[in-house]
Short mmCIF file of C-alpha atoms in Angstrom, two decimals:
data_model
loop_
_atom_site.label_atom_id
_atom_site.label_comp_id
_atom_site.label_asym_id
_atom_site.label_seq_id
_atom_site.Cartn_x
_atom_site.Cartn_y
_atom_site.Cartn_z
CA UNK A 1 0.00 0.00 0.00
CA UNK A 2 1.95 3.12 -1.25
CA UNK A 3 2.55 5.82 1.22
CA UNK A 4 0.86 9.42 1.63
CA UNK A 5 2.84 12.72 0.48
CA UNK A 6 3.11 15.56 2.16
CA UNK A 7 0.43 17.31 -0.05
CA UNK A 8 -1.90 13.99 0.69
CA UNK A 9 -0.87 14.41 4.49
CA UNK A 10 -1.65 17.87 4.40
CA UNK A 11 -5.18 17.28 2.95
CA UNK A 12 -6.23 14.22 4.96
CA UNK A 13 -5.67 16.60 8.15
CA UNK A 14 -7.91 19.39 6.36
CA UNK A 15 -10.45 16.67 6.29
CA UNK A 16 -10.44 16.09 9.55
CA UNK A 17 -10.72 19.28 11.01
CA UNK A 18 -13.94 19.69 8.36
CA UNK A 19 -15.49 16.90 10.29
CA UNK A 20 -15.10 13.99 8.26
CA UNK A 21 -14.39 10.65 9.18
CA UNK A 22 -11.19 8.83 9.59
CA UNK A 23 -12.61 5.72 7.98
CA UNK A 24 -14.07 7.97 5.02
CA UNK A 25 -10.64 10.06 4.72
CA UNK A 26 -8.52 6.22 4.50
CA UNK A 27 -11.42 5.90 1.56
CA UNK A 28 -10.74 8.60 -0.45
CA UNK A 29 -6.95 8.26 0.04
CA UNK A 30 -6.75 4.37 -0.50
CA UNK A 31 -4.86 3.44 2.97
CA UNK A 32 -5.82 1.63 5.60
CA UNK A 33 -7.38 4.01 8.22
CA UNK A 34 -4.68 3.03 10.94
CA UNK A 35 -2.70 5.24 8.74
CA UNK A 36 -5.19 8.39 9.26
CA UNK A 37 -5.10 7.67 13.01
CA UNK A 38 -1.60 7.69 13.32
CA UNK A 39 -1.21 10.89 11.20
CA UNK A 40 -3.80 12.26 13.77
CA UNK A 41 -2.42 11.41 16.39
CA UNK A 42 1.12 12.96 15.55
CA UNK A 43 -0.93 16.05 14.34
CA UNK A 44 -2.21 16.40 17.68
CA UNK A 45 1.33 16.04 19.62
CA UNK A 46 3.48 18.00 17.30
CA UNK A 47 1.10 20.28 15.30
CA UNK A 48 2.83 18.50 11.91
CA UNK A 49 2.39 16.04 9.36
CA UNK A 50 5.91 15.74 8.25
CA UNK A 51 7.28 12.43 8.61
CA UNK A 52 9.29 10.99 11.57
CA UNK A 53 12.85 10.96 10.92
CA UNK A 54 14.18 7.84 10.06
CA UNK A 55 17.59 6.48 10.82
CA UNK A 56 18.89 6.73 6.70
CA UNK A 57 19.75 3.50 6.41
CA UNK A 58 19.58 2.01 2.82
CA UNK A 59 16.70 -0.39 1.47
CA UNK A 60 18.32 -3.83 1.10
CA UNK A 61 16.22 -4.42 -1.81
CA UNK A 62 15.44 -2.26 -5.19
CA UNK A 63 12.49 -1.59 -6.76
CA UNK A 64 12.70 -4.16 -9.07
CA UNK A 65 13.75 -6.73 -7.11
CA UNK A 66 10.37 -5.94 -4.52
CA UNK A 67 8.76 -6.82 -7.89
CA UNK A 68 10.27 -9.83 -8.29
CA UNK A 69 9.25 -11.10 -4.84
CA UNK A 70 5.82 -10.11 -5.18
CA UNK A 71 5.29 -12.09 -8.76
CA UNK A 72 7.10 -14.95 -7.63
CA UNK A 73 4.78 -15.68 -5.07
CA UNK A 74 1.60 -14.92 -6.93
CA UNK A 75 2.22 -17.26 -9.60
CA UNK A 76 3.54 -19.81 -6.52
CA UNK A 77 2.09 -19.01 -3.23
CA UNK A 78 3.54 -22.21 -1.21
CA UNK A 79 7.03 -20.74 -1.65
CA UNK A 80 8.09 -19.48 1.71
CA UNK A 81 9.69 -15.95 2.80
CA UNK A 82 12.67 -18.19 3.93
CA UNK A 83 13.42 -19.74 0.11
CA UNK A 84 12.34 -16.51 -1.42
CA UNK A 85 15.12 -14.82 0.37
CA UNK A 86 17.76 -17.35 -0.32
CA UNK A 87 17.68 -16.37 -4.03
CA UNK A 88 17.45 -12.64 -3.66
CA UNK A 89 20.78 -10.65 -3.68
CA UNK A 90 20.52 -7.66 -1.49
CA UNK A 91 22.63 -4.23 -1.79
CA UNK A 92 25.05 -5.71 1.05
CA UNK A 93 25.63 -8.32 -1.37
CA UNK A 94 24.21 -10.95 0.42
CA UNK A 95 20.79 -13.01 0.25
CA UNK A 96 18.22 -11.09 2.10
CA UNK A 97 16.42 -12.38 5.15
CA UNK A 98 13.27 -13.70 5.73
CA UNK A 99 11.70 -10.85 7.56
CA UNK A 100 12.94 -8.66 4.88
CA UNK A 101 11.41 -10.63 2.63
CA UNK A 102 7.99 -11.35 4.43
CA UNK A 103 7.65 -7.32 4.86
CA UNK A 104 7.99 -6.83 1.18
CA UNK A 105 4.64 -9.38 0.62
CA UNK A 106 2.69 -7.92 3.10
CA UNK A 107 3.24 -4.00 1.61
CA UNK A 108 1.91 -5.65 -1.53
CA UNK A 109 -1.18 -6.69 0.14
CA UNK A 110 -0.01 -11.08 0.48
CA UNK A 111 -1.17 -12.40 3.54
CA UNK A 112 0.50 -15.58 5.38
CA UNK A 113 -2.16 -18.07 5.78
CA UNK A 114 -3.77 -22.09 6.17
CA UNK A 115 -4.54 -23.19 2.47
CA UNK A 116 -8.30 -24.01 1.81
CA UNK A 117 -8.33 -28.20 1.16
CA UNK A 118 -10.51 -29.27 -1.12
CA UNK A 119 -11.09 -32.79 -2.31
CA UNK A 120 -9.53 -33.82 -6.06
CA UNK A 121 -11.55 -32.87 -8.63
CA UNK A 122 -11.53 -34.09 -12.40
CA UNK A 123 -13.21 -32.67 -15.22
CA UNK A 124 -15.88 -35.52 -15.01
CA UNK A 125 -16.77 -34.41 -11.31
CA UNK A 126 -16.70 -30.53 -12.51
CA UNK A 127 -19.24 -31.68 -15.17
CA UNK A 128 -21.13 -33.42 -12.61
CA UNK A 129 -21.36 -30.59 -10.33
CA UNK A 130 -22.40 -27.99 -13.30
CA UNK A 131 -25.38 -30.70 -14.26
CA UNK A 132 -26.63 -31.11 -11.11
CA UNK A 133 -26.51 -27.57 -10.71
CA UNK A 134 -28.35 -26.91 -13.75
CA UNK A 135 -30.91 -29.15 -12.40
CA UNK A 136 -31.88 -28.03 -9.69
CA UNK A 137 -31.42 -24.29 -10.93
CA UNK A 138 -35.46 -23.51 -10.78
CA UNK A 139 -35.90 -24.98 -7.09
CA UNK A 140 -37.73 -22.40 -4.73
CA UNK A 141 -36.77 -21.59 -1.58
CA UNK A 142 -40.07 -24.23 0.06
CA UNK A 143 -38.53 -26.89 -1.60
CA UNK A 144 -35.03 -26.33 -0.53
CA UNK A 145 -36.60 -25.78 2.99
CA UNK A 146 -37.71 -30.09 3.00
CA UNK A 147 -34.50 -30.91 2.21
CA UNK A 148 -32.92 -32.87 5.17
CA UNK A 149 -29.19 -32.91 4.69
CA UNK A 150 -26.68 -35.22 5.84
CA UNK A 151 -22.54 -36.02 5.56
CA UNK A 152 -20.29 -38.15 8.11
CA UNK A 153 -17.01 -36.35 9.20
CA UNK A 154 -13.90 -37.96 10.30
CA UNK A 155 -11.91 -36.08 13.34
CA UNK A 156 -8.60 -37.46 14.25
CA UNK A 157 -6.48 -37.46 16.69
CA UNK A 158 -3.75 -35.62 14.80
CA UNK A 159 -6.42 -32.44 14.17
CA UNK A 160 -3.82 -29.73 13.87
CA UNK A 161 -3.77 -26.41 12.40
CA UNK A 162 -1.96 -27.67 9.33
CA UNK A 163 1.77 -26.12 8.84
CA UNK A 164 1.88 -25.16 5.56
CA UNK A 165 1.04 -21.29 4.68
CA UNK A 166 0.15 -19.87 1.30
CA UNK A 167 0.95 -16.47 0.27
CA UNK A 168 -2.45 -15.28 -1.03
CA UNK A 169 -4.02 -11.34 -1.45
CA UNK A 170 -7.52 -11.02 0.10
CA UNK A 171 -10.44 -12.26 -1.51
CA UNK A 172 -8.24 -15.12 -3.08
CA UNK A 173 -8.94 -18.20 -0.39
CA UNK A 174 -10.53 -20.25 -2.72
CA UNK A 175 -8.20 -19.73 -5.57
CA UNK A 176 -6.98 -22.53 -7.84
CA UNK A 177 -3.44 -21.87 -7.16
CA UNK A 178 -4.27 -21.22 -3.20
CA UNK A 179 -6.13 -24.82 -2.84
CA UNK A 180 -4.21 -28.14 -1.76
CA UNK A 181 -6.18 -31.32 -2.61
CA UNK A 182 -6.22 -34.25 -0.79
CA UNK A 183 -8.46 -37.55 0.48
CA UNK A 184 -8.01 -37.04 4.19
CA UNK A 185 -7.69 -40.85 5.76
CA UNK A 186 -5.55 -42.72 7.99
CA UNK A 187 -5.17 -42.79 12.26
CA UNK A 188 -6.87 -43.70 14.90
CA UNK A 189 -10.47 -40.97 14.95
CA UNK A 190 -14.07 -41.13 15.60
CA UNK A 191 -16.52 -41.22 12.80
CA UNK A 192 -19.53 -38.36 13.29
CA UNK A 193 -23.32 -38.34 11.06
CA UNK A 194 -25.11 -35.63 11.11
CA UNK A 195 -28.42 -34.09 9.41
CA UNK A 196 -29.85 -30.43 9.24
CA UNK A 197 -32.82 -29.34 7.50
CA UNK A 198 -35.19 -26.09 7.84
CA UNK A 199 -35.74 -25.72 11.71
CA UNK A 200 -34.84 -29.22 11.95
CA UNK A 201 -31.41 -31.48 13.09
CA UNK A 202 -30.60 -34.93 13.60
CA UNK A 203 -27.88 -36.15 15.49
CA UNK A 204 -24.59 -35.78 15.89
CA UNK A 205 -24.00 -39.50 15.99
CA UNK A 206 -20.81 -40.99 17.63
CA UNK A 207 -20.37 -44.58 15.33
CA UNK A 208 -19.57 -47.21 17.48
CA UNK A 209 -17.46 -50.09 16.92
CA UNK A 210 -15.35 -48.18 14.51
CA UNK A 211 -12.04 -49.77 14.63
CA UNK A 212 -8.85 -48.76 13.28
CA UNK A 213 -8.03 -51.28 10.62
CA UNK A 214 -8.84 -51.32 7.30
CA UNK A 215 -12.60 -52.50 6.27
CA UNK A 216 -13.55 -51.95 9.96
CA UNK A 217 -14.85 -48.17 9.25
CA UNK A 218 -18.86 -47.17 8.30
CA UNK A 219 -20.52 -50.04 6.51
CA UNK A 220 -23.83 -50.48 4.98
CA UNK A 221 -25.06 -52.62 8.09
CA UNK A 222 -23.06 -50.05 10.44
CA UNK A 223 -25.03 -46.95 8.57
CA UNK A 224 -28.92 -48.35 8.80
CA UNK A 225 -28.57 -49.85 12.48
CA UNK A 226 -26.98 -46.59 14.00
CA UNK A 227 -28.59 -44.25 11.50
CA UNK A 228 -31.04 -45.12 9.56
CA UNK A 229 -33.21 -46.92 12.03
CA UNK A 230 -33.03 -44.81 14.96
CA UNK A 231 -32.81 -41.30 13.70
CA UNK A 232 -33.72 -41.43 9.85
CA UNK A 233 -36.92 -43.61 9.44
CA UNK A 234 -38.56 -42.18 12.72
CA UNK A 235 -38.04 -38.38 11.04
CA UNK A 236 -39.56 -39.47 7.74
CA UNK A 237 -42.42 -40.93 9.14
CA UNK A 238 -43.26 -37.75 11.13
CA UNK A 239 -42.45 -35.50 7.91
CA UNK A 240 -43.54 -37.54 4.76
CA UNK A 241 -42.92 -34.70 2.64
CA UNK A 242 -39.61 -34.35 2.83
CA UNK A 243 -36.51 -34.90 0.67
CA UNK A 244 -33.03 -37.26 1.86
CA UNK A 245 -29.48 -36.16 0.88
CA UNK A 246 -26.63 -38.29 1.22
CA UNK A 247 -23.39 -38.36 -1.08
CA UNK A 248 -22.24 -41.99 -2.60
CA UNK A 249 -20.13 -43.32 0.02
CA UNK A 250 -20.50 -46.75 -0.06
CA UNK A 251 -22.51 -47.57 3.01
CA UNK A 252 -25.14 -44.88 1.38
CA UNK A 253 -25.14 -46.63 -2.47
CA UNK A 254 -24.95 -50.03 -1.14
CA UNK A 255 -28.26 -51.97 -2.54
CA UNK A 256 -29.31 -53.16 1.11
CA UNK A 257 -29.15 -49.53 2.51
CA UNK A 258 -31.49 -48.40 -0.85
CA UNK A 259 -33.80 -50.72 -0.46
CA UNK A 260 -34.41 -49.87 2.95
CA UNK A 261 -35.14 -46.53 2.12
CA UNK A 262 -37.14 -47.42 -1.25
CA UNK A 263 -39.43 -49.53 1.01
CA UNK A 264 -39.72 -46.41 3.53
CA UNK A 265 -40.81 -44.58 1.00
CA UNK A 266 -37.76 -41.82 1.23
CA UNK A 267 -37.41 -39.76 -1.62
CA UNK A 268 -33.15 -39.53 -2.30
CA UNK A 269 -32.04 -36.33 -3.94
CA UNK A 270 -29.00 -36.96 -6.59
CA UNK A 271 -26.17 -35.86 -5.56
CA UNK A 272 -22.55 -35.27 -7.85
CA UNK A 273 -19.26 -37.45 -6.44
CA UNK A 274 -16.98 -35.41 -4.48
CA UNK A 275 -19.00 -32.11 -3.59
CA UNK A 276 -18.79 -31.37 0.11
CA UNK A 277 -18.61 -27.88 -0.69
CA UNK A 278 -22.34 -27.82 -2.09
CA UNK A 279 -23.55 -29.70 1.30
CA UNK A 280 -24.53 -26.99 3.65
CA UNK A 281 -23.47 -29.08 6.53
CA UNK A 282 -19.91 -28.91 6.29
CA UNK A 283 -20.42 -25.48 8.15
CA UNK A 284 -21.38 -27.43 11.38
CA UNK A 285 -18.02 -29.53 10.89
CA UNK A 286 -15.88 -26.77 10.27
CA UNK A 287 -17.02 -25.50 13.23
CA UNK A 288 -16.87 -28.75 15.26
CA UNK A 289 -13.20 -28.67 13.62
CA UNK A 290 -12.52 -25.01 15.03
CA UNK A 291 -13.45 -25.75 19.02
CA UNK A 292 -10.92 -29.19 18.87
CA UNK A 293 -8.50 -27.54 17.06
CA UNK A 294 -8.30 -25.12 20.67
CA UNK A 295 -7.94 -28.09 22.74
CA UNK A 296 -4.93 -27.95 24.87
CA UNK A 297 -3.18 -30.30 25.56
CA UNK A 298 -3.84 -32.35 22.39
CA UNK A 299 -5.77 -35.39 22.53
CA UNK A 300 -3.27 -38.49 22.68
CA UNK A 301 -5.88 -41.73 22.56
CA UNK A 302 -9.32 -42.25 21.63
CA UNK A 303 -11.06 -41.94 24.76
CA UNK A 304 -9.48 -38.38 25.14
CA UNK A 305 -10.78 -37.23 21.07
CA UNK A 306 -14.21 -38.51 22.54
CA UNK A 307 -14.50 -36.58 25.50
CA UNK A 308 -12.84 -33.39 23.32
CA UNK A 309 -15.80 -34.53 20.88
CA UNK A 310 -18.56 -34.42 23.26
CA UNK A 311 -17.34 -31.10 24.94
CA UNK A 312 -16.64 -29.26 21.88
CA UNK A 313 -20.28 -30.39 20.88
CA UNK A 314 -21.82 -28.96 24.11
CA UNK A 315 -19.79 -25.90 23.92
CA UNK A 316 -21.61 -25.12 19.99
CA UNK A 317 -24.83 -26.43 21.52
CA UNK A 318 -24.69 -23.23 24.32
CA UNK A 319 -23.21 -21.18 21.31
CA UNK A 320 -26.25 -22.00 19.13
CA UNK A 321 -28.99 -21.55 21.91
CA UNK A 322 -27.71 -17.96 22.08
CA UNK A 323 -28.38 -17.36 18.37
CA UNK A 324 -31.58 -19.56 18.38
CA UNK A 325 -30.11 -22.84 16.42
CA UNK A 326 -31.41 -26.13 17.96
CA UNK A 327 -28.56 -28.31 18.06
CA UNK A 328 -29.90 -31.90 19.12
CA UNK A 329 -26.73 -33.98 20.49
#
């Protein structure tokens, strides 16, 4: 963000003693308004705008070069500060530092942060998502409203933050270039179902007698005696009207677990492989993800992820009472 002249100083001030605002001033003069509150602030203590004197000493870095740093990382935001600098000569004739470095990204507006993960997509599930899209493009907002949706969510043991940062501008979370994409699997965790509709919510649902080996996750037999039958089925029969949405897992396609709900008489919406991001549940998860993710000191077994679990579940339950979201758990 380039710096104000003297002039601009001069006339931000002017501004200010007219009675405008500082947030209004920052808006005409493109800076961020803790800029106008500093440069009010040392209006006030030494009746001046001039800058503060600095000590002289030279940029380590030329224009060109801050250039060069900048496009570097747009075009590759998982490159760090630290191997940026390593390849920049400085006017001391030495590679820059990091902190040099970092500073020059954020005064072009690149902020340090958590990639957005995102499953792997091909064109064929792009398609997929774009048909069932156009589908469903002339739905009103009563029959979205009888659409009961549904997802399972793994949370492991290993939940952290996630080390790697991206170099991204503002605006850009969900970039291509900003994404990493991965099938999350693997450690010991507890398995979660869930279902939220208009006014309504089913669950959460702790699986039991998940185990940690492979083929010992959520079956088909697993799914309809811990989901179906006690949660699902009684819902339905209360609210005939109403539409099911579960993705393709297998426990959800398998033919036992569709003929259950063909004989119920459940109407299944559609629904395109690999699309969490279209499933308005994921919010809950992400925020189920955000209270264990402030657990300290991390859970180390399964016992401990279940009580973390079952606390972070009653702490969004008093959460959503204040903002008038029944959360059954």
């Amino acid at each position: 963000m380039p710096r104000l002249t003297s002039a601009e100083r001069e006339r931000a001030i002017g501004r200010l003693e007219a009675g405008d605002t500082p947030e209004a001033v920052a808006a005409t003069f493109q800076c961020h308004i803790s800029t106008i509150y500093r440069l009010l602030q040392r209006f006030v203590i030494t009746g001046s705008t001039a800058d503060a004197e600095r000590s002289g000493r030279p940029r380590v870095t030329t224009p060109r070069q801050d250039r060069h740093i900048f496009r570097s990382h747009v075009a590759h935001p998982f490159t760090t500060a630290a191997e940026t600098a390593r390849t920049v000569i400085g006017t001391h004739q030495a590679p820059i530092s990091r902190q040099t470095a970092s500073r020059r990204l954020r005064f072009r507006g690149l902020r340090n942060c958590r990639p957005a993960r995102g499953p792997v997509l091909t064109v064929r599930h792009r398609q997929a998502r774009l048909h069932w899209a156009q589908g469903h493009l002339n739905w009103n907002n009563v029959r979205w409203q009888n659409v009961l949706f549904s997802d399972e969510s793994r949370f492991c043991i290993d939940h952290a933050d996630g080390r790697v940062r991206v170099w991204r501008r503002s605006g850009y979370r969900y970039a291509d270039n900003c994404v990493v994409e991965n099938n999350a699997w693997g450690g010991p965790s507890l398995m979660l179902w869930g279902a939220i509709g208009h006014n309504q919510v089913l669950g959460p649902v702790i699986f039991q007698g998940l185990g940690p080996g492979p083929g010992n996750g959520v079956t088909a037999q697993r799914y309809m005696d811990q989901v179906l039958h006690p949660h699902v089925l009684p819902f339905f029969q209360a609210h005939g009207n109403w539409v099911f949405q579960h993705d393709n897992a297998r426990p959800h396609t398998a033919r036992a677990t569709q003929d259950l709900l063909h004989r119920s008489g459940i109407q299944v919406m559609p629904w395109p492989a690999l699309s969490p991001d279209m499933n308005p549940i994921e919010q809950f998860w992400d925020l189920l993800q955000t209270q264990l993710n402030r657990v300290v000191p991390r859970p180390t077994t399964v016992a401990d992820l279940d009580r973390a679990v079952r606390q972070a579940l009653t702490n969004i339950l008093c959460v959503s009472v204040c903002l008038s979201v029944r959360v059954c758990v």
